[in-house]
Structures are given as structure tokens and as C-alpha cells.
CSV table of C-alpha atoms in Angstrom, one decimal:
chain,number,residue,atom,x,y,z
C,125,UNK,CA,-1.4,-6.9,-207.2
C,126,UNK,CA,-1.2,-9.1,-204.1
C,127,UNK,CA,-3.0,-7.5,-201.1
C,128,UNK,CA,-3.5,-8.7,-197.6
C,129,UNK,CA,-6.2,-7.0,-195.6
C,130,UNK,CA,-6.5,-7.6,-191.8
C,131,UNK,CA,-9.4,-7.2,-189.5
C,132,UNK,CA,-10.4,-8.1,-186.0
C,133,UNK,CA,-8.0,-6.2,-183.8
C,134,UNK,CA,-9.2,-4.4,-180.7
C,135,UNK,CA,-9.1,-3.9,-177.0
C,136,UNK,CA,-9.9,-6.8,-174.6
C,137,UNK,CA,-9.5,-7.6,-171.0
C,138,UNK,CA,-7.0,-10.2,-169.8
C,139,UNK,CA,-8.5,-13.7,-170.3
C,140,UNK,CA,-10.6,-12.6,-173.2
C,141,UNK,CA,-10.5,-13.7,-176.8
C,142,UNK,CA,-10.1,-12.1,-180.3
C,143,UNK,CA,-10.1,-13.5,-183.7
C,144,UNK,CA,-7.9,-11.9,-186.4
C,145,UNK,CA,-8.7,-12.4,-190.1
C,146,UNK,CA,-6.5,-11.8,-193.1
C,147,UNK,CA,-8.0,-11.9,-196.5
C,148,UNK,CA,-5.7,-12.3,-199.5
C,149,UNK,CA,-6.4,-11.2,-203.0
C,150,UNK,CA,-4.4,-11.1,-206.3
C,151,UNK,CA,-2.8,-14.5,-206.0
C,152,UNK,CA,-3.6,-18.2,-205.7
C,153,UNK,CA,-4.0,-18.4,-202.0
C,154,UNK,CA,-4.1,-22.1,-201.5
C,155,UNK,CA,-0.5,-22.8,-202.6
C,156,UNK,CA,1.1,-20.5,-200.0
C,157,UNK,CA,2.1,-21.0,-196.4
C,158,UNK,CA,0.9,-18.1,-194.2
C,159,UNK,CA,2.1,-16.7,-191.0
C,160,UNK,CA,1.0,-14.3,-188.2
C,161,UNK,CA,3.7,-12.1,-186.7
C,162,UNK,CA,3.5,-9.6,-183.9
C,163,UNK,CA,5.6,-6.7,-182.8
C,164,UNK,CA,5.3,-4.9,-179.4
C,165,UNK,CA,6.9,-1.5,-178.7
C,166,UNK,CA,10.5,-1.9,-178.0
C,167,UNK,CA,10.6,-5.5,-179.0
C,168,UNK,CA,11.6,-7.4,-182.1
C,169,UNK,CA,9.0,-8.8,-184.5
C,170,UNK,CA,8.3,-12.5,-183.8
C,171,UNK,CA,6.6,-15.2,-185.6
C,172,UNK,CA,3.5,-16.2,-183.6
C,173,UNK,CA,2.0,-19.0,-185.8
C,174,UNK,CA,2.3,-20.4,-189.2
C,175,UNK,CA,0.3,-22.7,-191.4
C,176,UNK,CA,1.5,-24.5,-194.5
C,177,UNK,CA,-0.5,-25.0,-197.7
C,178,UNK,CA,-1.2,-28.5,-196.4
C,179,UNK,CA,-2.6,-27.3,-193.1
C,180,UNK,CA,0.4,-28.1,-190.8
C,181,UNK,CA,0.7,-25.6,-188.0
C,182,UNK,CA,3.5,-24.3,-185.8
C,183,UNK,CA,3.3,-21.9,-182.8
C,184,UNK,CA,5.6,-19.9,-180.7
C,185,UNK,CA,6.1,-21.4,-177.2
C,186,UNK,CA,4.5,-18.3,-175.7
C,187,UNK,CA,1.2,-18.9,-177.4
C,188,UNK,CA,0.9,-22.7,-177.5
C,189,UNK,CA,-2.4,-23.8,-176.2
C,190,UNK,CA,-3.9,-20.4,-176.4
C,191,UNK,CA,-3.7,-19.4,-180.1
C,192,UNK,CA,-4.9,-21.3,-183.1
C,193,UNK,CA,-4.1,-20.5,-186.8
C,194,UNK,CA,-6.4,-21.8,-189.5
C,195,UNK,CA,-7.2,-21.1,-193.1
C,196,UNK,CA,-10.2,-21.2,-195.3
C,197,UNK,CA,-9.0,-21.5,-198.9
C,198,UNK,CA,-12.5,-21.0,-200.3
C,199,UNK,CA,-12.5,-17.6,-198.7
C,200,UNK,CA,-8.8,-16.8,-199.3
C,201,UNK,CA,-8.6,-16.1,-195.6
C,202,UNK,CA,-6.3,-17.0,-192.7
C,203,UNK,CA,-7.4,-16.6,-189.1
C,204,UNK,CA,-5.7,-16.3,-185.8
C,205,UNK,CA,-7.9,-17.3,-182.9
C,206,UNK,CA,-6.5,-15.8,-179.7
C,207,UNK,CA,-7.8,-17.1,-176.4
C,208,UNK,CA,-6.8,-16.5,-172.8
C,209,UNK,CA,-5.2,-13.3,-173.8
C,210,UNK,CA,-2.5,-11.8,-171.6
C,211,UNK,CA,-1.3,-8.2,-171.3
C,212,UNK,CA,2.0,-9.4,-172.8
C,213,UNK,CA,0.1,-10.3,-176.0
C,214,UNK,CA,-0.4,-6.6,-176.7
C,215,UNK,CA,1.2,-5.9,-180.0
C,216,UNK,CA,0.5,-5.1,-183.6
C,217,UNK,CA,-0.2,-8.3,-185.4
C,218,UNK,CA,0.7,-8.8,-189.1
C,219,UNK,CA,-0.3,-11.6,-191.5
C,220,UNK,CA,2.1,-12.5,-194.2
C,221,UNK,CA,2.4,-14.8,-197.1
C,222,UNK,CA,5.4,-17.1,-197.4
C,223,UNK,CA,7.1,-17.1,-200.8
C,224,UNK,CA,8.0,-20.7,-200.5
C,225,UNK,CA,11.0,-22.2,-198.6
C,226,UNK,CA,12.3,-18.6,-198.2
C,227,UNK,CA,11.1,-15.3,-196.8
C,228,UNK,CA,7.7,-13.9,-196.4
C,229,UNK,CA,7.0,-11.6,-199.3
C,230,UNK,CA,3.6,-9.8,-198.8
C,231,UNK,CA,2.3,-8.3,-195.6
C,232,UNK,CA,-0.9,-7.1,-194.2
C,233,UNK,CA,-1.3,-3.6,-192.8
C,234,UNK,CA,-1.2,-4.6,-189.2
C,235,UNK,CA,-3.9,-4.9,-186.5
C,236,UNK,CA,-3.5,-3.5,-183.1
C,237,UNK,CA,-4.3,-5.9,-180.2
C,238,UNK,CA,-4.4,-4.4,-176.8
C,239,UNK,CA,-5.0,-6.6,-173.7
C,240,UNK,CA,-5.7,-4.7,-170.5
C,241,UNK,CA,-5.0,-6.0,-167.0
């Protein structure tokens, strides 16, 4: 069974940093692209960052220069380093595995990130 377990959420002040981790089990991690999504109350879910199996990354414009996605295939883990956090970054963050060229198929449980003013 494929499982994604997230950790690292919490409460920080504006300008602070957090690192989210997502550890994947039950599948061959290294062949899949991975993504981090977030959803804030009253807003649609958005893709924040993604990383391919080859290590290529993409970011939403709102987080470019502040967030960094990375992966450690030896640990079956994908990370989201979040720096210079803003209150508008407050959301539940989800990691997800990309099936291939199509949709994401497995999701983490979500991690609450709250950024205070």
C-alpha cells in the first residue's frame, strides 16, 4: 500500500522558515515526480512546487525565490523548504505523487502551516 506521511508543519512568524517533509512507502519512490500543494480556507487548492524524477523543479509564481523543493531518493523523502514566510502562505500543505504524465494519485495527510503577522 502506498502511503505518504508528512511532517514539519507548525506556527511561525512572518519572515520565518519551515521545512516540510514527506516520506513515501510502498512504492519505488525514485521513478515518480512529486508535488507540494496547498489549500487555504475559502481558496482552491494550488500546486506550489513540483520535482520530476530527474530533479527538475517548478514553482508557483507566488513562492519563487522563497520556497525550494528537493528530494532524497535514498530516504524516499521529498522536502519543501519554506523561507521568508508570509501570512498569505498560511494553508494546509499536501504532498502528492504524480502517476506519470497524468494526475497525482496518492496524497499525504496534510500539514498545517500558519504564519502570523
